[in-house]
Tab-separated table of C-alpha atoms and ligand atoms in Angstrom:
chain	number	residue	atom	x	y	z
R	23	MET	CA	14.036	-21.733	-7.470
R	24	LYS	CA	11.835	-22.287	-10.494
R	25	LEU	CA	8.639	-20.380	-11.313
R	26	SER	CA	5.878	-21.197	-13.781
R	27	ILE	CA	3.712	-18.245	-14.786
R	28	ILE	CA	0.323	-19.421	-16.005
R	29	LEU	CA	-1.735	-16.912	-17.987
R	30	GLY	CA	-4.436	-17.003	-20.638
R	31	THR	CA	-6.379	-13.779	-21.188
R	32	ARG	CA	-5.807	-10.126	-22.082
R	33	PRO	CA	-5.875	-8.726	-18.522
R	34	GLU	CA	-3.556	-11.457	-17.228
R	35	ILE	CA	-0.959	-10.706	-19.895
R	36	ILE	CA	-1.129	-6.983	-19.058
R	37	LYS	CA	-1.086	-7.364	-15.264
R	38	LEU	CA	1.664	-9.987	-15.222
R	39	SER	CA	3.885	-8.001	-17.599
R	40	PRO	CA	5.547	-5.972	-14.783
R	41	ILE	CA	6.464	-9.231	-12.997
R	42	ILE	CA	7.829	-10.718	-16.222
R	43	ARG	CA	9.929	-7.589	-16.855
R	44	ILE	CA	11.513	-7.963	-13.412
R	45	LEU	CA	12.092	-11.708	-13.784
R	46	GLU	CA	13.933	-11.054	-17.039
R	47	LYS	CA	16.520	-9.087	-15.062
R	48	THR	CA	17.136	-11.844	-12.474
R	49	ASN	CA	18.830	-15.236	-12.653
R	50	ILE	CA	15.653	-17.010	-11.527
R	51	ASP	CA	14.594	-19.969	-13.681
R	52	TRP	CA	11.091	-19.185	-14.987
R	53	HIS	CA	8.817	-19.658	-17.978
R	54	ILE	CA	5.341	-18.809	-19.245
R	55	ILE	CA	2.558	-21.345	-19.778
R	56	HIS	CA	-0.173	-19.783	-21.949
R	57	THR	CA	-3.538	-21.559	-21.929
R	58	ASN	CA	-4.621	-19.461	-24.943
R	59	GLN	CA	-8.044	-18.909	-23.382
R	60	HIS	CA	-7.771	-15.720	-25.445
R	61	TYR	CA	-6.416	-16.402	-28.923
R	62	SER	CA	-7.668	-13.718	-31.349
R	63	GLU	CA	-4.702	-11.639	-32.416
R	64	ASN	CA	-6.094	-8.454	-30.831
R	65	MET	CA	-6.881	-10.228	-27.524
R	66	ASP	CA	-3.534	-12.025	-27.267
R	67	LYS	CA	-0.559	-11.635	-29.619
R	68	ILE	CA	-0.771	-7.837	-29.772
R	69	PHE	CA	-0.040	-7.646	-26.019
R	70	PHE	CA	3.041	-9.878	-26.198
R	71	GLU	CA	4.330	-7.651	-29.012
R	72	GLU	CA	3.503	-4.243	-27.526
R	73	LEU	CA	4.695	-5.179	-24.049
R	74	ASN	CA	7.792	-6.817	-25.455
R	75	LEU	CA	7.187	-10.095	-23.629
R	76	PRO	CA	8.999	-13.347	-24.390
R	77	LYS	CA	7.109	-16.093	-26.186
R	78	PRO	CA	5.449	-18.596	-23.855
R	79	LYS	CA	7.434	-21.815	-23.453
R	80	TYR	CA	4.137	-23.712	-23.680
R	81	ASN	CA	1.006	-22.778	-25.577
R	82	LEU	CA	-1.847	-25.090	-24.629
R	83	ASN	CA	-4.255	-23.929	-27.376
R	84	ILE	CA	-7.373	-24.297	-25.206
R	85	GLY	CA	-9.502	-21.529	-26.753
R	86	SER	CA	-13.186	-21.001	-25.984
R	87	GLY	CA	-15.809	-23.378	-24.599
R	88	THR	CA	-18.321	-23.867	-21.819
R	89	HIS	CA	-16.907	-23.417	-18.329
R	90	GLY	CA	-16.553	-27.157	-17.720
R	91	GLU	CA	-15.108	-27.885	-21.120
R	92	GLN	CA	-12.620	-25.017	-21.047
R	93	THR	CA	-11.505	-25.561	-17.436
R	94	GLY	CA	-11.373	-29.337	-17.849
R	95	LYS	CA	-9.129	-29.151	-20.912
R	96	MET	CA	-6.880	-26.740	-19.040
R	97	LEU	CA	-6.570	-29.084	-16.048
R	98	ILE	CA	-5.431	-31.969	-18.252
R	99	LYS	CA	-2.870	-29.980	-20.217
R	100	ILE	CA	-1.498	-27.876	-17.350
R	101	GLU	CA	-0.938	-31.022	-15.258
R	102	LYS	CA	1.244	-32.565	-17.950
R	103	VAL	CA	3.425	-29.446	-18.150
R	104	LEU	CA	3.786	-29.017	-14.377
R	105	LEU	CA	4.699	-32.694	-13.931
R	106	LYS	CA	7.474	-32.159	-16.438
R	107	GLU	CA	8.702	-28.752	-15.240
R	108	LYS	CA	8.345	-29.327	-11.475
R	109	PRO	CA	8.408	-25.621	-10.465
R	110	ASN	CA	8.575	-24.556	-6.799
R	111	VAL	CA	5.835	-22.011	-7.340
R	112	VAL	CA	3.094	-21.360	-9.882
R	113	ILE	CA	2.078	-17.709	-10.344
R	114	VAL	CA	-1.476	-16.884	-11.436
R	115	GLN	CA	-3.173	-13.475	-11.656
R	116	GLY	CA	-6.811	-12.479	-11.249
R	117	ASP	CA	-9.997	-14.484	-11.559
R	118	THR	CA	-10.386	-16.216	-14.921
R	119	ASN	CA	-10.890	-19.900	-15.675
R	120	THR	CA	-7.161	-20.046	-16.476
R	121	VAL	CA	-6.408	-18.906	-12.915
R	122	LEU	CA	-8.645	-21.511	-11.312
R	123	ALA	CA	-7.284	-24.321	-13.503
R	124	GLY	CA	-3.646	-23.337	-12.889
R	125	ALA	CA	-4.126	-23.047	-9.135
R	126	LEU	CA	-6.081	-26.290	-8.862
R	127	VAL	CA	-3.556	-28.389	-10.760
R	128	ALA	CA	-0.598	-26.905	-8.881
R	129	SER	CA	-2.121	-27.341	-5.432
R	130	LYS	CA	-2.963	-31.017	-6.091
R	131	LEU	CA	0.624	-31.575	-7.210
R	132	LYS	CA	1.807	-29.928	-3.954
R	133	ILE	CA	3.292	-27.012	-5.845
R	134	GLU	CA	2.828	-23.687	-4.052
R	135	VAL	CA	0.455	-21.212	-5.687
R	136	ALA	CA	1.145	-17.474	-5.679
R	137	HIS	CA	-2.071	-15.561	-6.385
R	138	VAL	CA	-1.528	-12.047	-7.654
R	139	GLU	CA	-4.548	-9.790	-6.963
R	140	ALA	CA	-5.831	-11.966	-4.121
R	141	GLY	CA	-8.727	-11.057	-1.848
R	142	LEU	CA	-10.996	-9.205	-4.280
R	143	ARG	CA	-14.662	-9.901	-3.584
R	144	SER	CA	-17.867	-8.751	-5.248
R	145	PHE	CA	-19.822	-11.033	-2.881
R	146	ASP	CA	-21.845	-12.023	-5.955
R	147	LYS	CA	-21.640	-15.740	-6.668
R	148	ASN	CA	-23.524	-15.219	-9.959
R	149	MET	CA	-20.211	-14.069	-11.382
R	150	PRO	CA	-17.988	-16.916	-12.584
R	151	GLU	CA	-15.041	-14.728	-11.570
R	152	GLU	CA	-16.168	-14.648	-7.911
R	153	ILE	CA	-16.111	-18.436	-7.778
R	154	ASN	CA	-12.670	-18.519	-9.375
R	155	ARG	CA	-11.298	-15.910	-6.950
R	156	VAL	CA	-12.598	-17.518	-3.783
R	157	LEU	CA	-11.435	-21.025	-4.730
R	158	THR	CA	-8.009	-19.833	-5.867
R	159	ASP	CA	-7.402	-17.825	-2.707
R	160	HIS	CA	-8.177	-20.840	-0.532
R	161	ILE	CA	-5.606	-23.067	-2.254
R	162	SER	CA	-2.843	-20.456	-2.507
R	163	SER	CA	0.280	-20.214	-0.345
R	164	TYR	CA	1.139	-16.620	-1.269
R	165	LEU	CA	-1.781	-14.203	-1.410
R	166	PHE	CA	-0.675	-10.933	-2.972
R	167	ALA	CA	-3.479	-8.590	-1.959
R	168	PRO	CA	-3.573	-5.175	-3.660
R	169	THR	CA	-5.107	-3.293	-0.705
R	170	GLU	CA	-5.810	-3.591	3.027
R	171	LYS	CA	-9.467	-4.122	2.163
R	172	ALA	CA	-8.576	-7.171	0.079
R	173	LYS	CA	-6.478	-8.464	2.981
R	174	ASP	CA	-9.460	-8.033	5.339
R	175	ASN	CA	-11.643	-10.078	2.975
R	176	LEU	CA	-9.122	-12.911	3.183
R	177	LEU	CA	-8.800	-12.707	6.978
R	178	ASN	CA	-12.600	-12.767	7.267
R	179	GLU	CA	-12.611	-16.068	5.381
R	180	GLY	CA	-10.113	-17.563	7.819
R	181	ILE	CA	-7.016	-17.422	5.638
R	182	GLU	CA	-3.829	-17.288	7.737
R	183	GLU	CA	-2.336	-13.814	8.018
R	184	ASN	CA	1.225	-15.021	7.371
R	185	LYS	CA	0.254	-15.991	3.828
R	186	ILE	CA	-1.090	-12.534	2.949
R	187	PHE	CA	1.085	-9.731	1.572
R	188	VAL	CA	-0.342	-6.302	0.741
R	189	VAL	CA	1.713	-5.225	-2.251
R	190	GLY	CA	-0.490	-2.925	-4.350
R	191	ASN	CA	-1.808	-3.904	-7.767
R	192	THR	CA	0.552	-4.575	-10.673
R	193	ILE	CA	-1.886	-2.628	-12.879
R	194	VAL	CA	-0.307	0.553	-11.453
R	195	ASP	CA	3.136	-0.659	-12.573
R	196	ALA	CA	1.763	-1.533	-16.025
R	197	THR	CA	-0.157	1.739	-16.426
R	198	LEU	CA	2.695	4.008	-15.397
R	199	GLN	CA	5.327	2.114	-17.403
R	200	ASN	CA	3.290	1.932	-20.599
R	201	LEU	CA	1.589	5.326	-20.627
R	202	LYS	CA	5.004	6.947	-21.051
R	203	ILE	CA	5.803	4.563	-23.911
R	204	ALA	CA	2.383	5.170	-25.515
R	205	GLU	CA	2.690	8.956	-25.417
R	206	LYS	CA	6.053	8.835	-27.189
R	207	ASN	CA	4.989	6.340	-29.856
R	208	THR	CA	4.235	8.037	-33.193
R	209	PHE	CA	2.103	5.165	-34.470
R	210	VAL	CA	-0.037	5.220	-31.298
R	211	ARG	CA	-0.430	9.010	-31.482
R	212	GLU	CA	-1.524	8.799	-35.120
R	213	PHE	CA	-4.023	6.051	-34.266
R	214	PHE	CA	-5.359	8.208	-31.453
R	215	GLU	CA	-5.739	11.306	-33.629
R	216	ASN	CA	-7.528	9.342	-36.359
R	217	ILE	CA	-9.959	7.596	-34.045
R	218	THR	CA	-10.860	10.598	-31.915
R	219	ASN	CA	-10.676	13.276	-34.612
R	220	MET	CA	-9.216	15.234	-31.698
R	221	GLU	CA	-12.748	15.775	-30.376
R	222	ASP	CA	-14.127	15.160	-26.859
R	223	TYR	CA	-15.408	11.635	-26.277
R	224	PHE	CA	-16.478	9.065	-23.699
R	225	LEU	CA	-14.815	5.643	-23.755
R	226	LEU	CA	-16.969	2.509	-23.394
R	227	THR	CA	-16.104	-1.159	-22.763
R	228	LEU	CA	-18.513	-3.974	-22.025
R	229	HIS	CA	-17.997	-7.713	-21.661
R	230	ARG	CA	-19.173	-9.107	-18.301
R	231	ALA	CA	-21.101	-12.304	-18.900
R	232	GLU	CA	-23.916	-11.231	-16.558
R	233	ASN	CA	-24.395	-8.078	-18.680
R	234	VAL	CA	-23.874	-9.175	-22.248
R	235	ASP	CA	-25.273	-12.723	-22.116
R	236	ASN	CA	-28.537	-11.381	-20.683
R	237	GLU	CA	-30.628	-9.904	-23.511
R	238	GLU	CA	-32.720	-7.642	-21.305
R	239	ARG	CA	-29.727	-6.227	-19.416
R	240	LEU	CA	-27.728	-5.710	-22.585
R	241	LYS	CA	-30.665	-3.923	-24.217
R	242	ASN	CA	-31.092	-1.673	-21.149
R	243	ILE	CA	-27.411	-0.769	-21.204
R	244	ILE	CA	-27.418	-0.001	-24.931
R	245	ASP	CA	-30.600	2.109	-24.589
R	246	GLY	CA	-28.929	3.970	-21.711
R	247	ILE	CA	-25.838	4.672	-23.794
R	248	ILE	CA	-27.966	6.002	-26.672
R	249	LYS	CA	-29.815	8.250	-24.226
R	250	VAL	CA	-26.492	9.570	-22.909
R	251	ILE	CA	-25.478	10.466	-26.474
R	252	ASP	CA	-28.773	12.277	-27.065
R	253	ILE	CA	-28.657	14.256	-23.824
R	254	PHE	CA	-24.952	15.094	-23.645
R	255	ASP	CA	-24.209	15.187	-27.394
R	256	LYS	CA	-20.969	13.210	-27.031
R	257	THR	CA	-19.108	10.776	-29.221
R	258	ILE	CA	-18.642	7.340	-27.670
R	259	ILE	CA	-15.653	5.213	-28.627
R	260	PHE	CA	-16.386	1.531	-28.105
R	261	PRO	CA	-13.619	-1.049	-28.627
R	262	ILE	CA	-15.796	-4.118	-28.690
R	263	HIS	CA	-14.912	-7.384	-26.899
R	264	PRO	CA	-15.532	-10.470	-29.105
R	265	ARG	CA	-18.019	-11.900	-26.608
R	266	THR	CA	-20.067	-8.694	-26.747
R	267	LYS	CA	-19.972	-8.476	-30.537
R	268	LYS	CA	-21.309	-12.012	-30.742
R	269	ARG	CA	-24.163	-11.292	-28.322
R	270	LEU	CA	-25.119	-7.956	-29.924
R	271	GLU	CA	-25.412	-9.758	-33.259
R	272	GLU	CA	-27.406	-12.594	-31.705
R	273	PHE	CA	-29.857	-10.169	-30.044
R	274	ASN	CA	-30.129	-7.966	-33.188
R	275	LEU	CA	-28.711	-4.968	-31.371
R	276	LEU	CA	-25.525	-4.389	-33.361
R	277	GLU	CA	-27.195	-2.679	-36.341
R	278	LYS	CA	-29.084	-0.331	-34.010
R	279	LEU	CA	-25.809	0.686	-32.412
R	280	LYS	CA	-23.971	0.983	-35.702
R	281	SER	CA	-26.669	3.236	-37.155
R	282	ASN	CA	-25.956	5.840	-34.477
R	283	LYS	CA	-23.358	8.189	-35.957
R	284	LYS	CA	-22.091	9.215	-32.534
R	285	ILE	CA	-20.911	5.706	-31.604
R	286	LYS	CA	-17.598	4.563	-32.986
R	287	ILE	CA	-17.451	0.796	-32.705
R	288	ILE	CA	-13.911	-0.449	-33.221
R	289	GLU	CA	-12.148	-3.786	-32.806
R	290	PRO	CA	-10.310	-4.335	-29.491
R	291	VAL	CA	-7.117	-2.289	-29.495
R	292	GLY	CA	-3.596	-2.832	-28.135
R	293	TYR	CA	-2.664	-1.736	-24.626
R	294	LEU	CA	-0.742	1.363	-25.683
R	295	GLU	CA	-3.641	2.550	-27.845
R	296	PHE	CA	-6.149	1.785	-25.099
R	297	LEU	CA	-4.152	3.693	-22.466
R	298	MET	CA	-4.123	6.752	-24.768
R	299	LEU	CA	-7.890	6.448	-25.238
R	300	GLU	CA	-8.391	6.185	-21.474
R	301	LYS	CA	-6.034	9.006	-20.547
R	302	ASN	CA	-7.736	11.469	-22.894
R	303	ALA	CA	-11.370	10.460	-22.338
R	304	GLU	CA	-13.769	12.826	-20.591
R	305	LEU	CA	-15.465	9.858	-18.960
R	306	ILE	CA	-15.064	6.087	-18.945
R	307	LEU	CA	-18.109	3.794	-18.974
R	308	THR	CA	-17.262	0.157	-18.318
R	309	ASP	CA	-17.997	-3.172	-16.681
R	310	SER	CA	-14.344	-4.254	-16.765
R	311	GLY	CA	-12.311	-4.804	-13.607
R	312	GLY	CA	-9.003	-3.570	-14.974
R	313	VAL	CA	-10.559	-0.543	-16.655
R	314	GLN	CA	-12.140	0.615	-13.351
R	315	GLU	CA	-8.661	0.508	-11.824
R	316	GLU	CA	-6.926	2.250	-14.715
R	317	ALA	CA	-9.531	5.039	-14.791
R	318	CYS	CA	-8.891	5.610	-11.089
R	319	ILE	CA	-5.101	5.618	-11.565
R	320	LEU	CA	-5.290	7.957	-14.579
R	321	LYS	CA	-7.747	10.268	-12.778
R	322	ILE	CA	-10.521	9.860	-15.335
R	323	PRO	CA	-14.014	9.656	-13.795
R	324	CYS	CA	-15.563	6.209	-14.231
R	325	ILE	CA	-19.133	4.928	-14.362
R	326	THR	CA	-19.449	1.187	-13.838
R	327	LEU	CA	-22.295	-0.606	-15.595
R	328	ARG	CA	-22.682	-3.155	-12.806
R	329	ASP	CA	-24.625	-3.497	-9.536
R	330	ASN	CA	-21.507	-4.323	-7.518
R	331	THR	CA	-17.739	-4.186	-7.765
R	332	GLU	CA	-14.833	-6.105	-6.298
R	333	ARG	CA	-12.934	-2.798	-6.554
R	334	PRO	CA	-14.906	-0.788	-3.909
R	335	GLU	CA	-11.819	1.359	-3.282
R	336	THR	CA	-12.528	3.177	-6.569
R	337	VAL	CA	-16.033	4.117	-5.384
R	338	GLU	CA	-14.836	5.098	-1.906
R	339	VAL	CA	-12.231	7.556	-3.218
R	340	GLY	CA	-14.887	9.147	-5.445
R	341	ALA	CA	-13.499	7.957	-8.790
R	342	ASN	CA	-16.302	5.561	-9.699
R	343	ILE	CA	-20.105	5.286	-9.535
R	344	LEU	CA	-22.073	2.026	-9.927
R	345	VAL	CA	-25.205	2.290	-12.060
R	346	GLY	CA	-26.013	-1.291	-13.077
R	347	ASP	CA	-28.250	-1.338	-16.172
R	348	ASN	CA	-30.412	1.534	-14.938
R	349	LYS	CA	-30.820	4.403	-17.455
R	350	GLU	CA	-31.815	7.084	-14.934
R	351	LYS	CA	-28.892	6.222	-12.652
R	352	LEU	CA	-26.570	6.331	-15.665
R	353	ILE	CA	-27.668	9.784	-16.778
R	354	ASN	CA	-27.481	11.108	-13.250
R	355	ALA	CA	-23.975	9.652	-12.851
R	356	VAL	CA	-22.798	11.248	-16.111
R	357	GLU	CA	-23.951	14.650	-14.844
R	358	ILE	CA	-22.131	14.141	-11.532
R	359	MET	CA	-18.947	12.778	-13.066
R	360	LEU	CA	-18.648	15.489	-15.741
R	361	ASN	CA	-18.334	18.013	-12.934
R	362	LYS	CA	-16.137	15.888	-10.723
R	363	GLU	CA	-12.896	17.248	-9.225
R	364	ARG	CA	-10.201	14.779	-10.174
R	365	ASP	CA	-8.563	15.039	-6.783
R	366	TRP	CA	-8.720	11.482	-5.479
R	367	GLU	CA	-5.750	9.352	-4.354
R	368	ASN	CA	-4.995	6.153	-6.211
R	369	PRO	CA	-5.645	3.325	-3.717
R	370	PHE	CA	-3.767	0.638	-5.656
R	371	GLY	CA	-0.159	1.428	-4.774
R	372	ASP	CA	2.962	3.098	-6.092
R	373	GLY	CA	3.794	1.054	-9.191
R	374	LYS	CA	6.322	-1.191	-7.464
R	375	SER	CA	4.082	-4.192	-6.852
R	376	GLY	CA	5.931	-6.450	-9.287
R	377	GLU	CA	9.221	-5.762	-7.529
R	378	ARG	CA	7.707	-6.521	-4.112
R	379	ILE	CA	6.153	-9.782	-5.292
R	380	ILE	CA	9.393	-11.142	-6.712
R	381	LYS	CA	11.342	-10.066	-3.598
R	382	ILE	CA	8.884	-11.874	-1.328
R	383	LEU	CA	8.886	-15.047	-3.418
R	384	HIS	CA	12.668	-15.028	-3.730
R	385	GLY	CA	13.220	-14.418	-0.006
R	386	ASN	CA	10.794	-17.154	1.036
R	387	ILE	CA	11.816	-19.838	-1.386
R	388	GLU	CA	15.575	-19.427	-0.975
R	389	ARG	CA	15.278	-19.778	2.806
V	816	UD1	C1	-12.739	-13.929	-19.802
V	816	UD1	C2	-12.829	-14.117	-18.288
V	816	UD1	C3	-13.221	-12.789	-17.645
V	816	UD1	C4	-12.284	-11.681	-18.065
V	816	UD1	C5	-12.191	-11.602	-19.576
V	816	UD1	C6	-11.159	-10.602	-19.994
V	816	UD1	C7	-13.572	-16.317	-17.426
V	816	UD1	C8	-14.705	-17.071	-16.890
V	816	UD1	N1	-13.861	-15.086	-17.928
V	816	UD1	O1	-14.034	-13.573	-20.271
V	816	UD1	O2	-13.171	-12.919	-16.237
V	816	UD1	O3	-12.769	-10.467	-17.547
V	816	UD1	O4	-11.812	-12.898	-20.093
V	816	UD1	O5	-11.389	-10.116	-21.277
V	816	UD1	O6	-12.459	-16.777	-17.410
V	816	UD1	N2	-13.526	-14.885	-27.957
V	816	UD1	C9	-12.916	-14.626	-29.160
V	816	UD1	N3	-11.565	-14.498	-29.186
V	816	UD1	C10	-10.802	-14.616	-28.100
V	816	UD1	C11	-11.429	-14.891	-26.879
V	816	UD1	C12	-12.793	-15.016	-26.822
V	816	UD1	O7	-13.568	-14.513	-30.198
V	816	UD1	O8	-9.583	-14.478	-28.194
V	816	UD1	C13	-15.013	-14.994	-27.902
V	816	UD1	C14	-15.521	-16.414	-28.099
V	816	UD1	O9	-16.721	-16.335	-28.776
V	816	UD1	C15	-15.756	-16.870	-26.663
V	816	UD1	C16	-16.181	-15.593	-25.969
V	816	UD1	O10	-15.444	-14.558	-26.606
V	816	UD1	O11	-16.740	-17.874	-26.584
V	816	UD1	C17	-15.904	-15.587	-24.488
V	816	UD1	O12	-14.534	-15.906	-24.213
V	816	UD1	P1	-14.104	-16.480	-22.767
V	816	UD1	O13	-12.643	-16.595	-22.700
V	816	UD1	O14	-14.911	-17.684	-22.429
V	816	UD1	O15	-14.613	-15.372	-21.771
V	816	UD1	P2	-14.426	-13.799	-21.783
V	816	UD1	O16	-15.774	-13.189	-21.940
V	816	UD1	O17	-13.359	-13.405	-22.712
V	817	UDP	N1	-7.750	-3.228	-22.858
V	817	UDP	C1	-7.002	-3.128	-24.021
V	817	UDP	N2	-7.663	-2.957	-25.217
V	817	UDP	C2	-9.022	-2.863	-25.294
V	817	UDP	C3	-9.772	-2.971	-24.099
V	817	UDP	C4	-9.110	-3.158	-22.898
V	817	UDP	O1	-5.781	-3.195	-23.985
V	817	UDP	O2	-9.547	-2.706	-26.407
V	817	UDP	C5	-7.049	-3.485	-21.579
V	817	UDP	C6	-7.313	-2.488	-20.467
V	817	UDP	O3	-6.379	-1.443	-20.518
V	817	UDP	C7	-7.162	-3.323	-19.201
V	817	UDP	C8	-7.522	-4.716	-19.642
V	817	UDP	O4	-7.531	-4.714	-21.070
V	817	UDP	O5	-5.833	-3.336	-18.727
V	817	UDP	C9	-8.876	-5.104	-19.114
V	817	UDP	O6	-9.280	-6.306	-19.677
V	817	UDP	P1	-10.786	-6.766	-19.712
V	817	UDP	O7	-11.665	-5.594	-19.598
V	817	UDP	O8	-10.917	-7.628	-20.920
V	817	UDP	O9	-10.882	-7.736	-18.461
V	817	UDP	P2	-11.130	-7.527	-16.892
V	817	UDP	O10	-10.167	-6.532	-16.373
V	817	UDP	O11	-12.556	-7.132	-16.696
V	817	UDP	O12	-10.903	-8.905	-16.354
């Protein structure tokens, strides 16, 4: 059996790392194809280093572009590699353009696609990720759904039950494995102490296209954050995604943010550093998918700056509140979440998802 793992962005590297760690211990023939959709050192290389991952066998150097341009370039280059490597299965994770391109090329070449984190739905087709998820699920042979809810979404769309495996989310594996490493790492602890000054803080991330590419929404969110600082007198630590930095500059909002002494804008940080920041935050404010999950796993209350989520489990267990770009809802949610009992159950599994996925693939392909 031969596996090609196709990845391209920060969350894919993190969420596929538990699978890669398991593959390294087997005699399965496998390799990584990196589209390089993310390429800045702190969005890419830092994760390979911190997570101790092997270098990709292929780096396709795609980089940024419009959706068509980026996906199109990926299709051309991925096809060449898959024609040469002829794997039995291609593994993709999540909902990025890399995922759609990898799955599309493989399925046309009659190579089976294994989709890790299948079945998530925001039911919002304005999100490029929703389109990528739906299309990928419908051309996959192995749908690794994190929860029963995700499985139900797939069944409701007519996907055959025998293709769906509820295995949990590999983010639990990654979080549990790396938090221990982070807490023991002197460099990470020093970073943490310097950045936080050992004071209370809220952690903020922001990068969804529908938030940051829309000037009015982005302005509403920033105004809301400034209001939160004024009312609750908290420091906010904000590792800024490159997309968001670009937009804040374009809309003349970056200086306004920077002039507020209570906001610490920093470059994106490595996974170990970010886990430490999450674990010790009083509250997490985000529009990220992975960060909603990690907050829930780490038992840190989360406020999601979106109108919907493809991770409704986090809201149902009481770990997350959706506020969109609405200032009043945000302030109300901060009040609720600051007093929240952190007594919810993590709905994303036991940290053995990677193991299950490889067992299922191995068992099926060897037969
Ligand atoms: C992509 C995914 C999104 C995912 C996110 C994870 C798609 C459609 N979007 O969004 O689902 O949540 O990754 O972070 O696949 N840039 C850099 N350096 C980099 C990468 C990007 O400077 O290494 C800047 C460029 O200006 C680029 C912009 O960020 O144009 C957006 O990058 P892109 O990969 O298109 O989308 P993301 O917003 O990163
Ligand atoms: N993350 C990180 N450093 C940061 C911000 C986020 O390591 O400065 C990690 C975070 O722990 C999570 C993942 O990046 O595992 C989430 O990626 P992102 O928010 O970019 O994408 P999404 O999950 O929304 O697709």
